[in-house]
């Protein structure tokens, strides 16, 4: 069983948000406030309160964090899916615990830099919630895709050839499931993950952030153990993409893009409509 996952840290400091638009001296000006400074976007140029340019540097910062974070997740997580000795088969707990605790550790490392999305579905949710803009969303996507491919590639390079199987770390639906059933399972499981993202990004939860890594670890382990037997518990398009590219196994691969991304759109819309008061986001 594989647990492919991503995460979010409810810290939006200096991440390219969809801004609040105001007017300043006849010039279009956008701004938002974070813990460090008021970031202003004027005619496409981001500057901090001291007037220094931040846009390119910020994009590179996020790109690097997501590239390395996603690569580490796939490399370590998929390593847990490889049985080195035939007489010592891996169990469901191997991948569930490895992916869950790897995610929580990556949050501790990169959460304050990029919010440690590691997952396009989480990035889409951030966009829908209004925490990032389109250019920043694309930066996340590119970094996550490249990181996933590189992470699995490093693992393949470092693993004995005899240990590499055609289904190494590949997520694919159980043979008894239809494609639509598999899509439904992935959608519901990813919704649970995105609900956690929404809850932790809710302003009312701002004082309860210390245990964020453990919250994600607990949920991802639970989801992996629950739905791993159905679909491999991907919940993350790039978690499925990396192994598929290196093994050439594309069985029902569409499920792992359509369902998580759909959940990344639907869940925050539902949350903001039903649970956020006064337009908070």
CSV table of C-alpha atoms in Angstrom, one decimal:
chain,number,residue,atom,x,y,z
A,1,UNK,CA,0.0,0.0,0.0
A,2,UNK,CA,1.2,3.5,-0.8
A,3,UNK,CA,0.3,6.7,1.0
A,4,UNK,CA,1.0,9.6,-1.3
A,5,UNK,CA,0.4,12.8,0.4
A,6,UNK,CA,1.0,16.4,0.8
A,7,UNK,CA,0.6,19.0,3.4
A,8,UNK,CA,-0.1,22.5,4.5
A,9,UNK,CA,1.1,24.7,7.3
A,10,UNK,CA,-1.3,27.5,8.1
A,11,UNK,CA,1.4,30.1,7.7
A,12,UNK,CA,0.9,32.4,4.7
A,13,UNK,CA,3.9,34.7,5.4
A,14,UNK,CA,5.1,36.2,2.1
A,15,UNK,CA,3.5,33.6,-0.1
A,16,UNK,CA,2.1,35.2,-3.3
A,17,UNK,CA,-1.5,35.7,-2.3
A,18,UNK,CA,-4.4,36.9,-4.3
A,19,UNK,CA,-4.3,40.5,-3.1
A,20,UNK,CA,-6.8,42.9,-1.8
A,21,UNK,CA,-7.1,45.7,-4.4
A,22,UNK,CA,-7.0,49.3,-3.3
A,23,UNK,CA,-6.3,52.6,-5.1
A,24,UNK,CA,-3.4,54.8,-4.3
A,25,UNK,CA,-2.9,58.1,-6.0
A,26,UNK,CA,-4.6,57.0,-9.2
A,27,UNK,CA,-2.3,53.9,-9.4
A,28,UNK,CA,-3.5,50.4,-9.1
A,29,UNK,CA,-2.1,48.9,-6.0
A,30,UNK,CA,-2.5,45.6,-4.2
A,31,UNK,CA,-1.4,44.6,-0.8
A,32,UNK,CA,-1.7,42.2,2.0
A,33,UNK,CA,-0.3,42.1,5.5
A,34,UNK,CA,1.6,39.3,7.1
A,35,UNK,CA,3.7,38.8,10.2
A,36,UNK,CA,6.9,40.3,8.7
A,37,UNK,CA,5.8,43.2,6.5
A,38,UNK,CA,3.2,44.6,4.2
A,39,UNK,CA,3.9,43.2,0.7
A,40,UNK,CA,2.7,45.5,-2.1
A,41,UNK,CA,2.3,44.6,-5.7
A,42,UNK,CA,2.6,47.5,-8.1
A,43,UNK,CA,2.6,47.1,-11.8
A,44,UNK,CA,3.7,43.5,-11.5
A,45,UNK,CA,6.7,44.2,-9.1
A,46,UNK,CA,6.6,42.9,-5.6
A,47,UNK,CA,8.4,45.0,-3.0
A,48,UNK,CA,8.5,44.7,0.8
A,49,UNK,CA,8.1,47.6,3.2
A,50,UNK,CA,11.7,48.6,2.7
A,51,UNK,CA,11.3,48.9,-1.0
A,52,UNK,CA,13.4,45.9,-2.0
A,53,UNK,CA,12.2,43.7,-4.8
A,54,UNK,CA,10.9,40.3,-3.7
A,55,UNK,CA,8.9,38.7,-6.5
A,56,UNK,CA,11.6,36.7,-8.3
A,57,UNK,CA,13.4,35.8,-5.0
A,58,UNK,CA,10.1,34.7,-3.5
A,59,UNK,CA,9.2,32.5,-6.5
A,60,UNK,CA,12.7,30.9,-6.4
A,61,UNK,CA,12.4,30.4,-2.6
A,62,UNK,CA,9.0,28.6,-2.9
A,63,UNK,CA,10.2,26.7,-6.0
A,64,UNK,CA,13.3,25.3,-4.2
A,65,UNK,CA,11.3,24.3,-1.1
A,66,UNK,CA,8.6,22.5,-3.0
A,67,UNK,CA,11.2,20.9,-5.4
A,68,UNK,CA,13.3,19.5,-2.5
A,69,UNK,CA,10.3,18.7,-0.2
A,70,UNK,CA,8.4,16.8,-2.9
A,71,UNK,CA,11.6,15.0,-4.0
A,72,UNK,CA,12.3,13.9,-0.4
A,73,UNK,CA,8.7,12.8,0.1
A,74,UNK,CA,8.7,10.5,-3.0
A,75,UNK,CA,12.3,9.2,-2.4
A,76,UNK,CA,11.8,8.2,1.2
A,77,UNK,CA,8.1,7.3,0.9
A,78,UNK,CA,8.6,5.0,-2.1
A,79,UNK,CA,11.6,3.4,-0.5
A,80,UNK,CA,9.2,2.0,2.1
A,81,UNK,CA,7.3,0.2,-0.7
A,82,UNK,CA,10.4,-1.8,-1.9
A,83,UNK,CA,10.8,-5.2,-0.4
A,84,UNK,CA,14.6,-5.9,-0.2
A,85,UNK,CA,14.2,-9.5,0.8
A,86,UNK,CA,11.4,-11.7,-0.5
A,87,UNK,CA,11.1,-13.5,2.8
A,88,UNK,CA,10.4,-10.1,4.5
A,89,UNK,CA,7.4,-8.6,2.7
A,90,UNK,CA,6.4,-5.1,3.4
A,91,UNK,CA,3.1,-4.4,5.2
A,92,UNK,CA,0.5,-1.7,5.0
A,93,UNK,CA,2.0,-0.1,8.0
A,94,UNK,CA,5.4,0.4,6.4
A,95,UNK,CA,4.2,2.8,3.7
A,96,UNK,CA,1.5,4.4,5.9
A,97,UNK,CA,3.9,5.3,8.7
A,98,UNK,CA,6.7,6.3,6.4
A,99,UNK,CA,4.7,8.6,4.2
A,100,UNK,CA,2.9,10.1,7.2
A,101,UNK,CA,6.0,10.9,9.3
A,102,UNK,CA,8.0,12.0,6.3
A,103,UNK,CA,5.3,14.5,5.5
A,104,UNK,CA,5.2,15.8,9.1
A,105,UNK,CA,9.0,16.2,9.0
A,106,UNK,CA,9.0,18.1,5.7
A,107,UNK,CA,6.4,20.5,7.2
A,108,UNK,CA,8.8,21.3,10.0
A,109,UNK,CA,11.6,21.9,7.5
A,110,UNK,CA,9.8,23.8,4.8
A,111,UNK,CA,6.4,24.9,6.3
A,112,UNK,CA,7.6,28.4,7.1
A,113,UNK,CA,9.0,28.8,3.5
A,114,UNK,CA,6.4,27.4,1.1
A,115,UNK,CA,3.7,26.1,3.5
A,116,UNK,CA,4.9,22.6,2.3
A,117,UNK,CA,2.1,21.8,-0.1
A,118,UNK,CA,3.9,18.9,-1.9
A,119,UNK,CA,0.7,18.3,-3.7
A,120,UNK,CA,-1.1,20.1,-6.6
A,121,UNK,CA,-4.4,19.4,-4.9
A,122,UNK,CA,-3.3,21.3,-1.9
A,123,UNK,CA,-2.0,24.1,-4.1
A,124,UNK,CA,-5.3,24.3,-5.9
A,125,UNK,CA,-7.1,24.6,-2.6
A,126,UNK,CA,-4.7,27.4,-1.6
A,127,UNK,CA,-5.7,29.2,-4.8
A,128,UNK,CA,-9.4,28.7,-4.2
A,129,UNK,CA,-9.0,30.0,-0.6
A,130,UNK,CA,-7.3,33.1,-2.0
A,131,UNK,CA,-3.9,32.5,-0.4
A,132,UNK,CA,-1.9,32.4,-3.6
A,133,UNK,CA,-2.2,33.9,-7.1
A,134,UNK,CA,-2.0,32.2,-10.5
A,135,UNK,CA,1.8,32.7,-11.1
A,136,UNK,CA,2.6,31.3,-7.7
A,137,UNK,CA,0.3,28.4,-8.3
A,138,UNK,CA,2.2,27.6,-11.5
A,139,UNK,CA,5.5,27.8,-9.6
A,140,UNK,CA,4.2,25.2,-7.1
A,141,UNK,CA,3.0,22.9,-9.9
A,142,UNK,CA,6.3,22.9,-11.8
A,143,UNK,CA,8.3,22.4,-8.6
A,144,UNK,CA,6.1,19.5,-7.4
A,145,UNK,CA,6.1,17.7,-10.7
A,146,UNK,CA,9.9,18.0,-11.1
A,147,UNK,CA,10.5,17.1,-7.5
A,148,UNK,CA,8.4,13.9,-7.7
A,149,UNK,CA,10.2,12.8,-10.9
A,150,UNK,CA,13.6,13.5,-9.4
A,151,UNK,CA,12.8,11.9,-6.1
A,152,UNK,CA,11.8,8.6,-7.6
A,153,UNK,CA,14.7,8.8,-10.0
A,154,UNK,CA,17.2,9.1,-7.2
A,155,UNK,CA,15.6,6.1,-5.5
A,156,UNK,CA,15.8,4.0,-8.6
A,157,UNK,CA,19.5,5.1,-9.1
A,158,UNK,CA,20.4,4.0,-5.5
A,159,UNK,CA,18.3,0.8,-5.4
A,160,UNK,CA,19.7,-2.6,-6.6
A,161,UNK,CA,18.2,-3.5,-10.0
A,162,UNK,CA,16.8,-6.8,-8.7
A,163,UNK,CA,14.7,-4.9,-6.2
A,164,UNK,CA,12.9,-2.7,-8.8
A,165,UNK,CA,9.6,-4.2,-9.8
A,166,UNK,CA,7.2,-3.1,-12.5
A,167,UNK,CA,4.8,-1.8,-9.9
A,168,UNK,CA,7.3,-0.2,-7.6
A,169,UNK,CA,5.5,2.4,-5.6
A,170,UNK,CA,2.8,2.6,-8.3
A,171,UNK,CA,-0.7,3.5,-7.1
A,172,UNK,CA,-3.4,1.6,-9.0
A,173,UNK,CA,-7.0,0.6,-8.2
A,174,UNK,CA,-7.8,-2.8,-7.0
A,175,UNK,CA,-8.8,-5.2,-9.8
A,176,UNK,CA,-12.3,-5.5,-8.4
A,177,UNK,CA,-13.0,-1.7,-8.5
A,178,UNK,CA,-14.3,0.1,-11.5
A,179,UNK,CA,-12.6,3.3,-12.6
A,180,UNK,CA,-15.4,5.4,-11.2
A,181,UNK,CA,-15.4,3.6,-7.9
A,182,UNK,CA,-11.6,4.3,-7.6
A,183,UNK,CA,-12.2,7.9,-8.6
A,184,UNK,CA,-14.8,8.2,-5.9
A,185,UNK,CA,-12.5,6.7,-3.2
A,186,UNK,CA,-9.7,9.1,-4.1
A,187,UNK,CA,-12.0,12.1,-4.2
A,188,UNK,CA,-13.5,11.4,-0.7
A,189,UNK,CA,-10.1,10.7,0.8
A,190,UNK,CA,-8.6,13.8,-0.7
A,191,UNK,CA,-11.5,15.8,0.6
A,192,UNK,CA,-10.6,14.7,4.1
A,193,UNK,CA,-7.1,16.0,3.5
A,194,UNK,CA,-8.3,19.3,2.1
A,195,UNK,CA,-10.8,19.8,4.9
A,196,UNK,CA,-7.8,19.7,7.3
A,197,UNK,CA,-6.1,22.3,5.1
A,198,UNK,CA,-9.2,24.5,5.2
A,199,UNK,CA,-9.6,24.1,9.0
A,200,UNK,CA,-6.0,25.0,9.7
A,201,UNK,CA,-6.1,28.0,7.4
A,202,UNK,CA,-9.2,29.3,9.1
A,203,UNK,CA,-8.4,32.5,11.0
A,204,UNK,CA,-10.2,31.0,14.0
A,205,UNK,CA,-7.6,28.3,14.2
A,206,UNK,CA,-4.6,30.7,14.2
A,207,UNK,CA,-3.8,29.9,17.9
A,208,UNK,CA,-3.7,26.1,17.4
A,209,UNK,CA,-0.8,25.7,15.0
A,210,UNK,CA,1.9,24.1,17.1
A,211,UNK,CA,0.8,20.5,16.4
A,212,UNK,CA,0.2,20.9,12.7
A,213,UNK,CA,2.8,18.4,11.6
A,214,UNK,CA,1.4,15.7,13.9
A,215,UNK,CA,-2.2,16.4,12.7
A,216,UNK,CA,-1.2,15.8,9.1
A,217,UNK,CA,0.8,12.7,10.1
A,218,UNK,CA,-2.2,11.2,12.0
A,219,UNK,CA,-4.7,11.9,9.2
A,220,UNK,CA,-2.4,10.7,6.4
A,221,UNK,CA,-1.6,7.4,8.2
A,222,UNK,CA,-5.3,6.9,8.9
A,223,UNK,CA,-6.3,7.5,5.3
A,224,UNK,CA,-3.5,5.3,4.0
A,225,UNK,CA,-4.6,2.4,6.2
A,226,UNK,CA,-8.3,2.9,5.3
A,227,UNK,CA,-8.2,3.3,1.6
A,228,UNK,CA,-4.8,1.9,0.6
A,229,UNK,CA,-6.4,-1.4,-0.3
A,230,UNK,CA,-8.8,0.3,-2.7
A,231,UNK,CA,-6.5,2.7,-4.6
A,232,UNK,CA,-3.1,2.8,-3.0
A,233,UNK,CA,-4.2,6.0,-1.2
A,234,UNK,CA,-2.5,8.5,-3.4
A,235,UNK,CA,-4.4,11.7,-2.7
A,236,UNK,CA,-1.7,13.5,-4.7
A,237,UNK,CA,-1.3,13.6,-8.5
A,238,UNK,CA,2.5,13.9,-8.4
A,239,UNK,CA,2.9,11.1,-5.9
A,240,UNK,CA,1.4,8.9,-8.6
A,241,UNK,CA,3.2,10.6,-11.5
A,242,UNK,CA,6.7,10.0,-10.3
A,243,UNK,CA,6.5,6.2,-10.0
A,244,UNK,CA,4.4,5.9,-13.2
A,245,UNK,CA,7.1,7.7,-15.2
A,246,UNK,CA,9.9,5.5,-14.0
A,247,UNK,CA,8.0,2.2,-14.2
A,248,UNK,CA,5.9,2.9,-17.3
A,249,UNK,CA,2.9,1.7,-15.4
A,250,UNK,CA,0.0,4.0,-16.2
A,251,UNK,CA,-2.9,1.8,-15.2
A,252,UNK,CA,-6.0,4.0,-14.5
A,253,UNK,CA,-3.6,6.9,-13.9
A,254,UNK,CA,-6.3,9.5,-14.7
A,255,UNK,CA,-7.9,8.7,-11.4
A,256,UNK,CA,-5.0,10.2,-9.5
A,257,UNK,CA,-5.3,13.5,-11.3
A,258,UNK,CA,-9.0,14.0,-11.8
A,259,UNK,CA,-10.1,13.1,-8.2
A,260,UNK,CA,-7.5,14.9,-6.1
A,261,UNK,CA,-7.7,18.1,-8.2
A,262,UNK,CA,-11.5,18.0,-8.1
A,263,UNK,CA,-11.4,17.7,-4.4
A,264,UNK,CA,-8.9,20.6,-4.2
A,265,UNK,CA,-11.5,22.8,-5.9
A,266,UNK,CA,-14.8,21.5,-4.4
A,267,UNK,CA,-13.7,21.2,-0.7
A,268,UNK,CA,-12.5,24.8,-0.1
A,269,UNK,CA,-15.6,26.1,-1.9
A,270,UNK,CA,-17.8,24.1,0.3
A,271,UNK,CA,-15.9,25.1,3.4
A,272,UNK,CA,-15.9,28.8,2.7
A,273,UNK,CA,-19.6,28.7,1.8
A,274,UNK,CA,-20.7,26.8,4.9
A,275,UNK,CA,-18.3,27.5,7.6
A,276,UNK,CA,-16.5,30.9,7.1
A,277,UNK,CA,-18.4,33.9,8.4
A,278,UNK,CA,-18.1,37.4,7.1
A,279,UNK,CA,-16.0,36.5,4.1
A,280,UNK,CA,-13.0,35.4,6.2
A,281,UNK,CA,-10.3,33.5,4.3
